[in-house]
PDB file of C-alpha atoms in Angstrom:
ATOM      1  CA  ASN A  20      -0.024   0.001   0.023  1.00 55.00           C
ATOM      2  CA  ASN A  21       2.962   2.290   0.725  1.00 64.00           C
ATOM      3  CA  ILE A  22       4.038   2.119  -2.885  1.00 67.00           C
ATOM      4  CA  SER A  23       0.580   2.973  -4.156  1.00 66.00           C
ATOM      5  CA  PHE A  24       0.345   5.941  -1.959  1.00 68.00           C
ATOM      6  CA  LEU A  25       3.712   7.155  -2.980  1.00 71.00           C
ATOM      7  CA  ASN A  26       2.608   6.697  -6.744  1.00 70.00           C
ATOM      8  CA  LEU A  27      -0.449   8.820  -6.065  1.00 72.00           C
ATOM      9  CA  GLN A  28       1.560  11.383  -4.063  1.00 72.00           C
ATOM     10  CA  LYS A  29       4.327  11.672  -6.673  1.00 72.00           C
ATOM     11  CA  ARG A  30       1.685  12.483  -9.375  1.00 73.00           C
ATOM     12  CA  GLN A  31       0.035  15.022  -7.068  1.00 69.00           C
ATOM     13  CA  THR A  32       2.658  17.633  -7.887  1.00 68.00           C
ATOM     14  CA  GLU A  33       3.144  16.476 -11.568  1.00 70.00           C
ATOM     15  CA  ARG A  34      -0.513  16.545 -12.322  1.00 70.00           C
ATOM     16  CA  GLY A  35      -1.674  19.246  -9.903  1.00 69.00           C
ATOM     17  CA  TYR A  36      -4.229  17.574  -7.827  1.00 75.00           C
ATOM     18  CA  ILE A  37      -5.033  17.404  -4.102  1.00 74.00           C
ATOM     19  CA  LEU A  38      -4.814  14.039  -2.520  1.00 73.00           C
ATOM     20  CA  LEU A  39      -7.271  13.327   0.248  1.00 76.00           C
ATOM     21  CA  ALA A  40      -6.760   9.805   1.698  1.00 74.00           C
ATOM     22  CA  PRO A  41      -8.874   8.885   4.721  1.00 75.00           C
ATOM     23  CA  LEU A  42      -8.134   5.547   6.225  1.00 73.00           C
ATOM     24  CA  CYS A  43     -10.709   3.214   7.667  1.00 72.00           C
ATOM     25  CA  SER A  44      -9.816   2.388  11.304  1.00 73.00           C
ATOM     26  CA  VAL A  45     -12.686  -0.089  11.778  1.00 70.00           C
ATOM     27  CA  ASN A  46     -13.849  -3.303  10.157  1.00 74.00           C
ATOM     28  CA  ASN A  47     -15.875  -1.725   7.329  1.00 72.00           C
ATOM     29  CA  TRP A  48     -16.756   1.526   5.802  1.00 72.00           C
ATOM     30  CA  ASN A  49     -20.378   1.443   6.985  1.00 75.00           C
ATOM     31  CA  GLU A  50     -19.314   2.426  10.504  1.00 79.00           C
ATOM     32  CA  VAL A  51     -17.524   5.573   9.301  1.00 87.00           C
ATOM     33  CA  MET A  52     -19.073   6.399   5.986  1.00 90.00           C
ATOM     34  CA  SER A  53     -21.035   9.466   7.379  1.00 91.00           C
ATOM     35  CA  SER A  54     -17.653  10.852   8.590  1.00 90.00           C
ATOM     36  CA  VAL A  55     -16.137  10.262   5.052  1.00 92.00           C
ATOM     37  CA  ILE A  56     -19.156  11.956   3.445  1.00 94.00           C
ATOM     38  CA  GLU A  57     -18.728  14.866   5.850  1.00 94.00           C
ATOM     39  CA  LEU A  58     -14.941  15.097   5.083  1.00 92.00           C
ATOM     40  CA  VAL A  59     -15.422  15.023   1.271  1.00 93.00           C
ATOM     41  CA  GLY A  60     -18.348  17.382   1.460  1.00 94.00           C
ATOM     42  CA  GLU A  61     -16.145  19.850   3.503  1.00 94.00           C
ATOM     43  CA  ALA A  62     -13.311  19.524   1.009  1.00 91.00           C
ATOM     44  CA  ARG A  63     -15.666  20.253  -1.910  1.00 92.00           C
ATOM     45  CA  THR A  64     -16.208  23.719  -0.291  1.00 92.00           C
ATOM     46  CA  TRP A  65     -12.548  24.630  -0.339  1.00 90.00           C
ATOM     47  CA  ASN A  66     -12.069  27.573  -2.802  1.00 90.00           C
ATOM     48  CA  PHE A  67      -9.204  25.864  -4.689  1.00 87.00           C
ATOM     49  CA  ILE A  68     -11.187  22.686  -5.372  1.00 87.00           C
ATOM     50  CA  GLN A  69     -12.735  22.344  -8.846  1.00 89.00           C
ATOM     51  CA  THR A  70     -15.802  20.409  -7.846  1.00 91.00           C
ATOM     52  CA  LYS A  71     -16.354  19.325 -11.492  1.00 92.00           C
ATOM     53  CA  ARG A  72     -12.949  17.536 -11.284  1.00 91.00           C
ATOM     54  CA  VAL A  73     -13.267  15.367  -8.196  1.00 93.00           C
ATOM     55  CA  TYR A  74     -12.159  11.691  -8.536  1.00 92.00           C
ATOM     56  CA  LEU A  75     -12.492   8.736  -6.288  1.00 94.00           C
ATOM     57  CA  THR A  76     -10.152   5.766  -5.986  1.00 93.00           C
ATOM     58  CA  GLY A  77      -9.227   3.226  -3.360  1.00 91.00           C
ATOM     59  CA  ASN A  78      -7.762  -0.235  -3.088  1.00 92.00           C
ATOM     60  CA  SER A  79      -8.744  -3.251  -1.182  1.00 92.00           C
ATOM     61  CA  MET A  80     -10.938  -1.933   1.689  1.00 90.00           C
ATOM     62  CA  GLY A  81     -10.611   1.375  -0.090  1.00 91.00           C
ATOM     63  CA  GLY A  82     -12.007  -0.287  -3.146  1.00 94.00           C
ATOM     64  CA  TYR A  83     -15.057  -1.188  -1.208  1.00 93.00           C
ATOM     65  CA  GLY A  84     -15.269   2.347   0.055  1.00 93.00           C
ATOM     66  CA  THR A  85     -14.875   3.732  -3.522  1.00 95.00           C
ATOM     67  CA  TRP A  86     -17.885   1.666  -4.680  1.00 96.00           C
ATOM     68  CA  GLU A  87     -19.976   2.653  -1.606  1.00 94.00           C
ATOM     69  CA  LEU A  88     -19.185   6.350  -1.592  1.00 95.00           C
ATOM     70  CA  GLY A  89     -19.473   6.693  -5.354  1.00 96.00           C
ATOM     71  CA  ALA A  90     -22.998   5.138  -5.196  1.00 97.00           C
ATOM     72  CA  LEU A  91     -24.043   7.335  -2.250  1.00 96.00           C
ATOM     73  CA  ARG A  92     -22.818  10.573  -3.849  1.00 96.00           C
ATOM     74  CA  PRO A  93     -22.532   9.830  -7.631  1.00 96.00           C
ATOM     75  CA  ASP A  94     -23.048  13.585  -8.430  1.00 95.00           C
ATOM     76  CA  TRP A  95     -19.801  14.452  -6.497  1.00 96.00           C
ATOM     77  CA  PHE A  96     -17.338  12.464  -8.706  1.00 95.00           C
ATOM     78  CA  ALA A  97     -16.242  12.920 -12.221  1.00 95.00           C
ATOM     79  CA  ALA A  98     -15.043   9.320 -12.401  1.00 96.00           C
ATOM     80  CA  ILE A  99     -14.257   6.453  -9.982  1.00 96.00           C
ATOM     81  CA  MET A 100     -11.549   3.895  -9.968  1.00 95.00           C
ATOM     82  CA  PRO A 101     -12.134   1.158  -7.441  1.00 96.00           C
ATOM     83  CA  ILE A 102      -9.363  -1.525  -7.193  1.00 96.00           C
ATOM     84  CA  CYS A 103      -9.832  -5.056  -5.800  1.00 96.00           C
ATOM     85  CA  GLY A 104     -12.971  -4.356  -3.803  1.00 94.00           C
ATOM     86  CA  GLY A 105     -16.597  -4.948  -4.093  1.00 94.00           C
ATOM     87  CA  GLY A 106     -19.909  -3.168  -3.597  1.00 93.00           C
ATOM     88  CA  ILE A 107     -23.560  -3.442  -3.015  1.00 92.00           C
ATOM     89  CA  GLY A 108     -25.139  -4.660  -6.196  1.00 92.00           C
ATOM     90  CA  TRP A 109     -28.504  -3.019  -5.653  1.00 95.00           C
ATOM     91  CA  MET A 110     -26.778   0.378  -5.488  1.00 95.00           C
ATOM     92  CA  ALA A 111     -25.162  -0.065  -8.932  1.00 96.00           C
ATOM     93  CA  GLY A 112     -28.059   1.910 -10.523  1.00 96.00           C
ATOM     94  CA  ASN A 113     -26.779   5.003  -8.811  1.00 97.00           C
ATOM     95  CA  LEU A 114     -23.593   4.770 -10.785  1.00 97.00           C
ATOM     96  CA  VAL A 115     -24.932   4.530 -14.300  1.00 96.00           C
ATOM     97  CA  ASP A 116     -23.750   8.115 -15.216  1.00 95.00           C
ATOM     98  CA  VAL A 117     -20.370   7.830 -13.515  1.00 96.00           C
ATOM     99  CA  PRO A 118     -17.384   6.667 -15.538  1.00 96.00           C
ATOM    100  CA  ILE A 119     -15.797   3.636 -13.792  1.00 97.00           C
ATOM    101  CA  ARG A 120     -12.583   1.763 -14.396  1.00 97.00           C
ATOM    102  CA  THR A 121     -12.217  -1.026 -11.906  1.00 98.00           C
ATOM    103  CA  PHE A 122      -9.191  -3.472 -11.479  1.00 97.00           C
ATOM    104  CA  HIS A 123      -8.695  -6.894  -9.952  1.00 98.00           C
ATOM    105  CA  GLY A 124      -6.017  -9.472  -9.932  1.00 97.00           C
ATOM    106  CA  LEU A 125      -7.344 -12.859 -10.864  1.00 98.00           C
ATOM    107  CA  CYS A 126      -4.966 -14.634  -8.396  1.00 97.00           C
ATOM    108  CA  ASP A 127      -6.374 -12.477  -5.491  1.00 97.00           C
ATOM    109  CA  ASP A 128      -6.612 -14.600  -2.425  1.00 97.00           C
ATOM    110  CA  VAL A 129      -7.877 -11.782  -0.130  1.00 96.00           C
ATOM    111  CA  VAL A 130     -10.861 -10.370  -2.016  1.00 96.00           C
ATOM    112  CA  ASP A 131     -12.426 -12.728  -4.630  1.00 97.00           C
ATOM    113  CA  PRO A 132     -12.190 -11.183  -8.036  1.00 98.00           C
ATOM    114  CA  ILE A 133     -15.917 -12.045  -8.564  1.00 98.00           C
ATOM    115  CA  GLU A 134     -16.637  -9.015  -6.353  1.00 97.00           C
ATOM    116  CA  SER A 135     -15.324  -6.473  -8.971  1.00 98.00           C
ATOM    117  CA  MET A 136     -16.806  -8.537 -11.796  1.00 98.00           C
ATOM    118  CA  GLN A 137     -20.277  -8.414 -10.132  1.00 97.00           C
ATOM    119  CA  MET A 138     -20.242  -4.687  -9.568  1.00 97.00           C
ATOM    120  CA  ALA A 139     -19.080  -3.945 -13.069  1.00 98.00           C
ATOM    121  CA  LYS A 140     -21.711  -6.207 -14.566  1.00 98.00           C
ATOM    122  CA  ALA A 141     -24.432  -4.751 -12.357  1.00 98.00           C
ATOM    123  CA  VAL A 142     -23.567  -1.152 -13.393  1.00 98.00           C
ATOM    124  CA  ASN A 143     -23.395  -2.141 -17.097  1.00 97.00           C
ATOM    125  CA  ARG A 144     -26.578  -4.074 -16.992  1.00 97.00           C
ATOM    126  CA  ARG A 145     -28.344  -0.903 -15.753  1.00 96.00           C
ATOM    127  CA  GLY A 146     -26.854   1.080 -18.705  1.00 95.00           C
ATOM    128  CA  GLY A 147     -23.698   2.464 -17.052  1.00 95.00           C
ATOM    129  CA  HIS A 148     -20.092   2.292 -18.253  1.00 94.00           C
ATOM    130  CA  ALA A 149     -17.893   0.278 -15.945  1.00 97.00           C
ATOM    131  CA  GLU A 150     -14.710  -0.982 -17.557  1.00 97.00           C
ATOM    132  CA  LEU A 151     -13.324  -4.058 -15.809  1.00 98.00           C
ATOM    133  CA  ILE A 152      -9.577  -4.663 -16.113  1.00 98.00           C
ATOM    134  CA  LEU A 153      -8.355  -8.079 -14.862  1.00 98.00           C
ATOM    135  CA  PHE A 154      -4.719  -8.955 -14.286  1.00 98.00           C
ATOM    136  CA  PRO A 155      -4.346 -12.787 -14.843  1.00 97.00           C
ATOM    137  CA  SER A 156      -1.147 -13.140 -12.950  1.00 97.00           C
ATOM    138  CA  LEU A 157      -1.544 -10.589 -10.127  1.00 97.00           C
ATOM    139  CA  ASN A 158      -2.713 -11.184  -6.591  1.00 96.00           C
ATOM    140  CA  HIS A 159      -4.314  -8.731  -4.203  1.00 95.00           C
ATOM    141  CA  ASN A 160      -1.781  -5.969  -4.604  1.00 92.00           C
ATOM    142  CA  CYS A 161      -2.740  -5.245  -8.257  1.00 94.00           C
ATOM    143  CA  TRP A 162      -3.054  -1.559  -7.230  1.00 92.00           C
ATOM    144  CA  GLU A 163       0.661  -1.266  -7.679  1.00 90.00           C
ATOM    145  CA  THR A 164       0.207  -1.847 -11.437  1.00 93.00           C
ATOM    146  CA  ALA A 165      -2.926   0.220 -11.596  1.00 93.00           C
ATOM    147  CA  TYR A 166      -1.564   3.207  -9.755  1.00 89.00           C
ATOM    148  CA  SER A 167       1.819   3.038 -11.592  1.00 88.00           C
ATOM    149  CA  THR A 168       0.157   3.091 -15.127  1.00 91.00           C
ATOM    150  CA  GLU A 169       0.028   6.635 -16.419  1.00 89.00           C
ATOM    151  CA  ALA A 170      -2.819   5.839 -18.844  1.00 94.00           C
ATOM    152  CA  ASN A 171      -5.108   5.320 -15.777  1.00 93.00           C
ATOM    153  CA  TYR A 172      -4.481   8.877 -14.732  1.00 90.00           C
ATOM    154  CA  ASP A 173      -5.054  10.098 -18.287  1.00 91.00           C
ATOM    155  CA  TRP A 174      -8.408   8.243 -18.286  1.00 94.00           C
ATOM    156  CA  LEU A 175      -9.393   9.699 -14.768  1.00 91.00           C
ATOM    157  CA  PHE A 176      -8.596  13.262 -15.730  1.00 90.00           C
ATOM    158  CA  THR A 177     -10.450  13.125 -18.996  1.00 92.00           C
ATOM    159  CA  PHE A 178     -13.813  13.457 -17.121  1.00 93.00           C
ATOM    160  CA  THR A 179     -15.710  16.071 -15.357  1.00 93.00           C
ATOM    161  CA  THR A 180     -19.077  15.964 -13.794  1.00 90.00           C
ATOM    162  CA  ASP A 181     -20.455  17.538 -16.922  1.00 86.00           C
ATOM    163  CA  ARG A 182     -21.222  14.106 -18.279  1.00 72.00           C
ATOM    164  CA  ASP A 183     -20.589  13.427 -21.867  1.00 63.00           C
ATOM    165  CA  LYS A 184     -21.787   9.932 -22.686  1.00 59.00           C
ATOM    166  CA  THR A 185     -19.867   9.877 -25.967  1.00 61.00           C
ATOM    167  CA  LEU A 186     -16.670  10.567 -24.162  1.00 61.00           C
ATOM    168  CA  VAL A 187     -17.273   7.714 -21.710  1.00 60.00           C
ATOM    169  CA  GLU A 188     -18.146   5.251 -24.595  1.00 62.00           C
ATOM    170  CA  LYS A 189     -14.908   6.395 -26.342  1.00 62.00           C
ATOM    171  CA  TYR A 190     -12.823   5.207 -23.454  1.00 57.00           C
TER     172      TYR A 190
END
């Protein structure tokens, strides 16, 4: 996880973004999601934040948090990038207008890859655009590859909350 954070932090200066990284100190996001919503809501009021260009990503437990927060506040995020996490299938309909790129290692022995597959399928079945990228030989730490791939940042920063369906379909 440290390498992933360093990859995100390194690009913070290069790409000119603010990195807000809450950590979950309990067993699941449900126990602290209201605090996370409050934190992100507050950050969106800061005068140097472009609210049309707020992105959400997380890995492992943060991947679960990404699916959940994205579904609870889809209008807040230009795009989301959950990594090796799962979500609540019945909430997938909330994400149909949010561009999603999700990743999972097929050798993951911590979080079953079916979790990402099910969420991507649930979003797409409802008319959304969730791109699922599977790494055949990677385990749970596939985030190292996802966060070190420059094209994933290019993809994220392509979007704003002014939703352009043709742009989503292009990517």
